[in-house]
Amino acid sequence: MAKVRIAETEAYDQSDPASHSFRGVTPRNQVMFGHPGHLYVYLIYGMHFCMNVVTDDHGTGSAVLLRAAEPLVGIAAMEANRSSRRPVSGRTLLSGPARLCQALGVDRSMDGLDLSTSDVIWIEQGQPPAKIVTTPRIGISRGADARWRFFGEADPWVSSARPSVAGSPRRRIDR
DNA sequence: CACACGATTGTCT
DNA sequence: GACAATCGTGTGT
C-alpha cells in the first residue's frame, strides 16, 4: 500500500486549446466528458502515462492533471516501480506526472476508474497549503499563458520546469 | 490509409 | 543545454 500527498496540479477544461477535450469527445478522452471523480489516464510520447481527475459535470470535458506528490507510505515499493534502469529515490521519485504514474503503477487500464468507489486508488481530504501559487502550465504550446498550474508555496516536492521547452526562448515559469 | 505530434523523462555533453 | 526514446491518437487525404 502506498500513500502520497498531492503537491502540484494543472487544470484543463473544454474551452482550453491545451486540453484534450478542446475538440470534443474522442475514444481517448471520453472519460473527461463522463462523471467527476473518475480517473482519466492517457499515454504521452509513446511511453509515459499521465493521470487526471475528472472535475466538471457529465457532458463537459475537463480534468485536473496530477503532476507531483510527496511520498508518505510505501516508499520502497514506489522506488522499485521507478527504478527499472537506475535506482531512483528522493526528490525525483514523484516529481512529474509520468513519474507519479510509474511509481503508483497507474496505466491506461485504470482509465475511467471511479475514485469514489475504487479500492485500488482513491483520494482523501488533506490539509491544504497555507498559500497556493499559480503559474503557467508545463510542456504545452497552446493556451500557454493561462496560469492554471497550482502548488503550495515553497513546497519542495513540486516538479520543476525545464529550461527551454517547445516554443519561445527561455522563460522562467517554474515558480 | 498515411503522417505529424505530444499535458515527458533519462542520459549525455 | 541538447537529444533520443517510442507509439497511440487525431486529422487530413
PDB file of C-alpha atoms (C1' of nucleotides) in Angstrom:
ATOM      1  CA  MET A   1       0.000   0.000   0.000  1.00  0.00           C
ATOM      2  CA  ALA A   2       1.298   3.365  -0.984  1.00  0.00           C
ATOM      3  CA  LYS A   3       0.259   6.802   0.120  1.00  0.00           C
ATOM      4  CA  VAL A   4       1.296  10.206  -1.236  1.00  0.00           C
ATOM      5  CA  ARG A   5       0.387  13.845  -0.758  1.00  0.00           C
ATOM      6  CA  ILE A   6      -0.584  15.626  -3.962  1.00  0.00           C
ATOM      7  CA  ALA A   7       1.769  18.597  -4.291  1.00  0.00           C
ATOM      8  CA  GLU A   8       1.118  20.004  -7.741  1.00  0.00           C
ATOM      9  CA  THR A   9      -1.746  20.035 -10.247  1.00  0.00           C
ATOM     10  CA  GLU A  10      -2.809  21.632 -13.513  1.00  0.00           C
ATOM     11  CA  ALA A  11      -6.329  22.392 -14.750  1.00  0.00           C
ATOM     12  CA  TYR A  12      -7.652  21.597 -18.232  1.00  0.00           C
ATOM     13  CA  ASP A  13     -11.129  22.487 -19.404  1.00  0.00           C
ATOM     14  CA  GLN A  14     -13.140  22.323 -22.577  1.00  0.00           C
ATOM     15  CA  SER A  15     -12.594  25.949 -23.627  1.00  0.00           C
ATOM     16  CA  ASP A  16      -8.865  25.431 -23.329  1.00  0.00           C
ATOM     17  CA  PRO A  17      -6.849  24.794 -26.521  1.00  0.00           C
ATOM     18  CA  ALA A  18      -4.285  22.851 -24.490  1.00  0.00           C
ATOM     19  CA  SER A  19      -6.909  20.396 -23.286  1.00  0.00           C
ATOM     20  CA  HIS A  20      -7.539  17.008 -24.858  1.00  0.00           C
ATOM     21  CA  SER A  21     -11.235  17.840 -24.588  1.00  0.00           C
ATOM     22  CA  PHE A  22     -10.965  21.044 -26.643  1.00  0.00           C
ATOM     23  CA  ARG A  23     -12.111  19.423 -29.900  1.00  0.00           C
ATOM     24  CA  GLY A  24     -14.824  17.300 -28.392  1.00  0.00           C
ATOM     25  CA  VAL A  25     -15.278  13.665 -27.441  1.00  0.00           C
ATOM     26  CA  THR A  26     -12.931  11.030 -28.886  1.00  0.00           C
ATOM     27  CA  PRO A  27     -12.273   7.431 -27.860  1.00  0.00           C
ATOM     28  CA  ARG A  28      -9.248   8.513 -25.867  1.00  0.00           C
ATOM     29  CA  ASN A  29     -10.743  11.419 -23.933  1.00  0.00           C
ATOM     30  CA  GLN A  30     -14.299  10.194 -23.398  1.00  0.00           C
ATOM     31  CA  VAL A  31     -13.713   9.789 -19.686  1.00  0.00           C
ATOM     32  CA  MET A  32     -13.123  13.540 -19.426  1.00  0.00           C
ATOM     33  CA  PHE A  33     -16.718  14.030 -20.514  1.00  0.00           C
ATOM     34  CA  GLY A  34     -18.004  11.475 -18.019  1.00  0.00           C
ATOM     35  CA  HIS A  35     -18.673  11.837 -14.330  1.00  0.00           C
ATOM     36  CA  PRO A  36     -16.492  13.858 -11.962  1.00  0.00           C
ATOM     37  CA  GLY A  37     -14.250  11.922  -9.623  1.00  0.00           C
ATOM     38  CA  HIS A  38     -13.227   9.438 -12.275  1.00  0.00           C
ATOM     39  CA  LEU A  39      -9.642   8.833 -13.364  1.00  0.00           C
ATOM     40  CA  TYR A  40      -8.514   9.906 -16.837  1.00  0.00           C
ATOM     41  CA  VAL A  41      -5.255   8.217 -17.862  1.00  0.00           C
ATOM     42  CA  TYR A  42      -3.513   8.728 -21.188  1.00  0.00           C
ATOM     43  CA  LEU A  43      -0.265   7.714 -22.865  1.00  0.00           C
ATOM     44  CA  ILE A  44       2.127  10.530 -23.682  1.00  0.00           C
ATOM     45  CA  TYR A  45       5.157  10.462 -26.005  1.00  0.00           C
ATOM     46  CA  GLY A  46       4.520   6.798 -26.682  1.00  0.00           C
ATOM     47  CA  MET A  47       5.988   5.724 -23.359  1.00  0.00           C
ATOM     48  CA  HIS A  48       4.643   7.552 -20.307  1.00  0.00           C
ATOM     49  CA  PHE A  49       1.274   7.721 -18.584  1.00  0.00           C
ATOM     50  CA  CYS A  50      -0.304  10.780 -17.001  1.00  0.00           C
ATOM     51  CA  MET A  51      -3.320  10.776 -14.706  1.00  0.00           C
ATOM     52  CA  ASN A  52      -6.101  13.281 -14.188  1.00  0.00           C
ATOM     53  CA  VAL A  53      -9.155  13.604 -12.015  1.00  0.00           C
ATOM     54  CA  VAL A  54     -12.317  14.456 -13.951  1.00  0.00           C
ATOM     55  CA  THR A  55     -13.926  17.567 -12.499  1.00  0.00           C
ATOM     56  CA  ASP A  56     -16.955  19.047 -14.260  1.00  0.00           C
ATOM     57  CA  ASP A  57     -20.396  17.562 -14.701  1.00  0.00           C
ATOM     58  CA  HIS A  58     -21.198  14.759 -17.090  1.00  0.00           C
ATOM     59  CA  GLY A  59     -21.076  16.129 -20.645  1.00  0.00           C
ATOM     60  CA  THR A  60     -18.388  18.732 -20.009  1.00  0.00           C
ATOM     61  CA  GLY A  61     -14.792  17.799 -20.777  1.00  0.00           C
ATOM     62  CA  SER A  62     -12.469  18.886 -18.008  1.00  0.00           C
ATOM     63  CA  ALA A  63      -9.964  17.411 -15.609  1.00  0.00           C
ATOM     64  CA  VAL A  64      -7.097  18.149 -13.247  1.00  0.00           C
ATOM     65  CA  LEU A  65      -3.683  16.702 -14.061  1.00  0.00           C
ATOM     66  CA  LEU A  66      -1.750  15.363 -11.079  1.00  0.00           C
ATOM     67  CA  ARG A  67       1.844  16.479 -11.608  1.00  0.00           C
ATOM     68  CA  ALA A  68       3.787  15.810  -8.426  1.00  0.00           C
ATOM     69  CA  ALA A  69       3.464  14.451  -4.907  1.00  0.00           C
ATOM     70  CA  GLU A  70       5.281  13.846  -1.660  1.00  0.00           C
ATOM     71  CA  PRO A  71       5.874  10.166  -0.866  1.00  0.00           C
ATOM     72  CA  LEU A  72       4.429   9.193   2.518  1.00  0.00           C
ATOM     73  CA  VAL A  73       3.881   5.437   2.776  1.00  0.00           C
ATOM     74  CA  GLY A  74       5.218   2.505   0.760  1.00  0.00           C
ATOM     75  CA  ILE A  75       8.268   4.403  -0.407  1.00  0.00           C
ATOM     76  CA  ALA A  76      10.358   1.296  -1.075  1.00  0.00           C
ATOM     77  CA  ALA A  77       7.714  -0.117  -3.394  1.00  0.00           C
ATOM     78  CA  MET A  78       7.407   3.173  -5.259  1.00  0.00           C
ATOM     79  CA  GLU A  79      11.167   3.375  -5.632  1.00  0.00           C
ATOM     80  CA  ALA A  80      11.169  -0.135  -7.034  1.00  0.00           C
ATOM     81  CA  ASN A  81       8.490   0.790  -9.569  1.00  0.00           C
ATOM     82  CA  ARG A  82      10.532   3.802 -10.643  1.00  0.00           C
ATOM     83  CA  SER A  83      13.875   2.037 -10.820  1.00  0.00           C
ATOM     84  CA  SER A  84      13.617  -0.036 -13.976  1.00  0.00           C
ATOM     85  CA  ARG A  85      17.034   1.069 -15.213  1.00  0.00           C
ATOM     86  CA  ARG A  86      18.757   3.051 -12.480  1.00  0.00           C
ATOM     87  CA  PRO A  87      17.908   3.332  -8.778  1.00  0.00           C
ATOM     88  CA  VAL A  88      15.547   6.245  -8.143  1.00  0.00           C
ATOM     89  CA  SER A  89      14.748   7.924  -4.846  1.00  0.00           C
ATOM     90  CA  GLY A  90      14.397  11.292  -3.224  1.00  0.00           C
ATOM     91  CA  ARG A  91      13.067  14.378  -4.955  1.00  0.00           C
ATOM     92  CA  THR A  92      12.691  12.781  -8.376  1.00  0.00           C
ATOM     93  CA  LEU A  93      10.572   9.897  -7.110  1.00  0.00           C
ATOM     94  CA  LEU A  94       7.209  11.568  -7.738  1.00  0.00           C
ATOM     95  CA  SER A  95       8.115  14.931  -9.266  1.00  0.00           C
ATOM     96  CA  GLY A  96       6.419  14.793 -12.644  1.00  0.00           C
ATOM     97  CA  PRO A  97       3.129  13.418 -13.984  1.00  0.00           C
ATOM     98  CA  ALA A  98       4.699  10.355 -15.613  1.00  0.00           C
ATOM     99  CA  ARG A  99       6.932   9.654 -12.631  1.00  0.00           C
ATOM    100  CA  LEU A 100       3.892   9.767 -10.374  1.00  0.00           C
ATOM    101  CA  CYS A 101       2.052   7.238 -12.517  1.00  0.00           C
ATOM    102  CA  GLN A 102       5.044   4.950 -12.758  1.00  0.00           C
ATOM    103  CA  ALA A 103       5.621   4.987  -9.001  1.00  0.00           C
ATOM    104  CA  LEU A 104       1.963   4.230  -8.266  1.00  0.00           C
ATOM    105  CA  GLY A 105       1.587   1.696 -11.055  1.00  0.00           C
ATOM    106  CA  VAL A 106      -1.075   3.707 -12.863  1.00  0.00           C
ATOM    107  CA  ASP A 107      -1.588   2.882 -16.530  1.00  0.00           C
ATOM    108  CA  ARG A 108      -4.187   3.091 -19.254  1.00  0.00           C
ATOM    109  CA  SER A 109      -6.021   0.064 -17.862  1.00  0.00           C
ATOM    110  CA  MET A 110      -7.159   2.283 -14.983  1.00  0.00           C
ATOM    111  CA  ASP A 111      -8.676   4.866 -17.305  1.00  0.00           C
ATOM    112  CA  GLY A 112     -12.239   5.602 -16.224  1.00  0.00           C
ATOM    113  CA  LEU A 113     -11.842   4.224 -12.723  1.00  0.00           C
ATOM    114  CA  ASP A 114     -14.258   5.718 -10.211  1.00  0.00           C
ATOM    115  CA  LEU A 115     -12.100   7.175  -7.438  1.00  0.00           C
ATOM    116  CA  SER A 116     -15.091   7.463  -5.114  1.00  0.00           C
ATOM    117  CA  THR A 117     -15.705   3.715  -5.028  1.00  0.00           C
ATOM    118  CA  SER A 118     -12.386   2.165  -6.049  1.00  0.00           C
ATOM    119  CA  ASP A 119     -10.345   0.207  -3.551  1.00  0.00           C
ATOM    120  CA  VAL A 120      -7.344   0.334  -5.882  1.00  0.00           C
ATOM    121  CA  ILE A 121      -6.713   4.086  -5.872  1.00  0.00           C
ATOM    122  CA  TRP A 122      -8.568   6.994  -4.298  1.00  0.00           C
ATOM    123  CA  ILE A 123      -8.184  10.492  -2.861  1.00  0.00           C
ATOM    124  CA  GLU A 124      -8.698  11.551   0.749  1.00  0.00           C
ATOM    125  CA  GLN A 125      -9.176  15.032   2.140  1.00  0.00           C
ATOM    126  CA  GLY A 126      -5.919  16.504   3.394  1.00  0.00           C
ATOM    127  CA  GLN A 127      -4.554  19.725   4.802  1.00  0.00           C
ATOM    128  CA  PRO A 128      -4.494  22.424   2.092  1.00  0.00           C
ATOM    129  CA  PRO A 129      -1.333  24.530   1.712  1.00  0.00           C
ATOM    130  CA  ALA A 130      -1.286  27.826   3.587  1.00  0.00           C
ATOM    131  CA  LYS A 131      -0.664  29.657   0.342  1.00  0.00           C
ATOM    132  CA  ILE A 132      -1.275  28.373  -3.183  1.00  0.00           C
ATOM    133  CA  VAL A 133       0.859  29.676  -6.031  1.00  0.00           C
ATOM    134  CA  THR A 134      -0.204  29.706  -9.690  1.00  0.00           C
ATOM    135  CA  THR A 135       1.984  29.671 -12.818  1.00  0.00           C
ATOM    136  CA  PRO A 136       1.544  28.833 -16.489  1.00  0.00           C
ATOM    137  CA  ARG A 137       1.331  25.108 -17.222  1.00  0.00           C
ATOM    138  CA  ILE A 138       4.332  22.977 -18.165  1.00  0.00           C
ATOM    139  CA  GLY A 139       5.063  21.483 -21.557  1.00  0.00           C
ATOM    140  CA  ILE A 140       2.180  22.896 -23.569  1.00  0.00           C
ATOM    141  CA  SER A 141       2.280  25.087 -26.673  1.00  0.00           C
ATOM    142  CA  ARG A 142      -1.267  26.404 -26.931  1.00  0.00           C
ATOM    143  CA  GLY A 143      -3.002  28.080 -24.009  1.00  0.00           C
ATOM    144  CA  ALA A 144       0.426  28.722 -22.566  1.00  0.00           C
ATOM    145  CA  ASP A 145      -0.499  31.978 -20.868  1.00  0.00           C
ATOM    146  CA  ALA A 146      -3.193  30.675 -18.523  1.00  0.00           C
ATOM    147  CA  ARG A 147      -1.848  30.355 -15.005  1.00  0.00           C
ATOM    148  CA  TRP A 148      -3.536  27.040 -14.312  1.00  0.00           C
ATOM    149  CA  ARG A 149      -0.708  25.252 -12.560  1.00  0.00           C
ATOM    150  CA  PHE A 150      -1.161  25.111  -8.804  1.00  0.00           C
ATOM    151  CA  PHE A 151       1.060  24.220  -5.866  1.00  0.00           C
ATOM    152  CA  GLY A 152       1.767  25.208  -2.292  1.00  0.00           C
ATOM    153  CA  GLU A 153       4.288  27.990  -1.863  1.00  0.00           C
ATOM    154  CA  ALA A 154       7.801  26.677  -1.129  1.00  0.00           C
ATOM    155  CA  ASP A 155       6.705  23.052  -1.384  1.00  0.00           C
ATOM    156  CA  PRO A 156       9.932  21.113  -2.088  1.00  0.00           C
ATOM    157  CA  TRP A 157       8.033  18.257  -3.741  1.00  0.00           C
ATOM    158  CA  VAL A 158       6.849  20.327  -6.703  1.00  0.00           C
ATOM    159  CA  SER A 159       8.259  19.408 -10.117  1.00  0.00           C
ATOM    160  CA  SER A 160      10.433  21.992 -11.813  1.00  0.00           C
ATOM    161  CA  ALA A 161      10.020  23.282 -15.360  1.00  0.00           C
ATOM    162  CA  ARG A 162      12.704  22.516 -17.876  1.00  0.00           C
ATOM    163  CA  PRO A 163      14.639  25.474 -19.310  1.00  0.00           C
ATOM    164  CA  SER A 164      13.685  25.767 -22.963  1.00  0.00           C
ATOM    165  CA  VAL A 165      10.753  23.618 -23.958  1.00  0.00           C
ATOM    166  CA  ALA A 166       8.649  23.986 -27.076  1.00  0.00           C
ATOM    167  CA  GLY A 167       8.417  27.481 -28.431  1.00  0.00           C
ATOM    168  CA  SER A 168       9.707  30.798 -27.247  1.00  0.00           C
ATOM    169  CA  PRO A 169      13.149  31.403 -25.753  1.00  0.00           C
ATOM    170  CA  ARG A 170      13.723  30.573 -22.144  1.00  0.00           C
ATOM    171  CA  ARG A 171      11.043  31.876 -19.904  1.00  0.00           C
ATOM    172  CA  ARG A 172      11.242  31.350 -16.233  1.00  0.00           C
ATOM    173  CA  ILE A 173       7.992  29.752 -15.266  1.00  0.00           C
ATOM    174  CA  ASP A 174       8.818  27.210 -12.618  1.00  0.00           C
ATOM    175  CA  ARG A 175       7.966  29.450  -9.701  1.00  0.00           C
TER     176      ARG A 175
ATOM    177  C1'  DC B   1      -4.582   4.733 -45.128  1.00  0.00           C
ATOM    178  C1'  DA B   2      -0.644   7.998 -44.061  1.00  0.00           C
ATOM    179  C1'  DC B   3       1.529  11.008 -41.046  1.00  0.00           C
ATOM    180  C1'  DA B   4       2.837  14.628 -37.678  1.00  0.00           C
ATOM    181  C1'  DC B   5       2.901  15.247 -32.978  1.00  0.00           C
ATOM    182  C1'  DG B   6       2.551  15.210 -27.904  1.00  0.00           C
ATOM    183  C1'  DA B   7      -0.139  17.762 -20.505  1.00  0.00           C
ATOM    184  C1'  DT B   8       7.731  13.637 -20.503  1.00  0.00           C
ATOM    185  C1'  DT B   9      11.894  11.805 -18.899  1.00  0.00           C
ATOM    186  C1'  DG B  10      16.630   9.948 -18.810  1.00  0.00           C
ATOM    187  C1'  DT B  11      21.101  10.354 -20.455  1.00  0.00           C
ATOM    188  C1'  DC B  12      24.863  12.509 -22.481  1.00  0.00           C
ATOM    189  C1'  DT B  13      27.857  16.671 -23.464  1.00  0.00           C
TER     190       DT B  13
ATOM    191  C1'  DG C   1      21.707  22.606 -22.764  1.00  0.00           C
ATOM    192  C1'  DA C   2      20.595  19.077 -26.303  1.00  0.00           C
ATOM    193  C1'  DC C   3      18.622  14.995 -27.930  1.00  0.00           C
ATOM    194  C1'  DA C   4      16.690  10.385 -28.269  1.00  0.00           C
ATOM    195  C1'  DA C   5      13.172   7.063 -27.000  1.00  0.00           C
ATOM    196  C1'  DT C   6       8.618   5.383 -28.700  1.00  0.00           C
ATOM    197  C1'  DC C   7       3.602   4.854 -30.277  1.00  0.00           C
ATOM    198  C1'  DG C   8      -1.377   5.955 -29.728  1.00  0.00           C
ATOM    199  C1'  DT C   9      -4.238   9.379 -31.395  1.00  0.00           C
ATOM    200  C1'  DG C  10      -6.414  12.777 -34.237  1.00  0.00           C
ATOM    201  C1'  DT C  11      -6.678  14.806 -38.515  1.00  0.00           C
ATOM    202  C1'  DG C  12      -6.465  15.041 -43.266  1.00  0.00           C
ATOM    203  C1'  DT C  13      -6.475  12.639 -47.863  1.00  0.00           C
TER     204       DT C  13
END
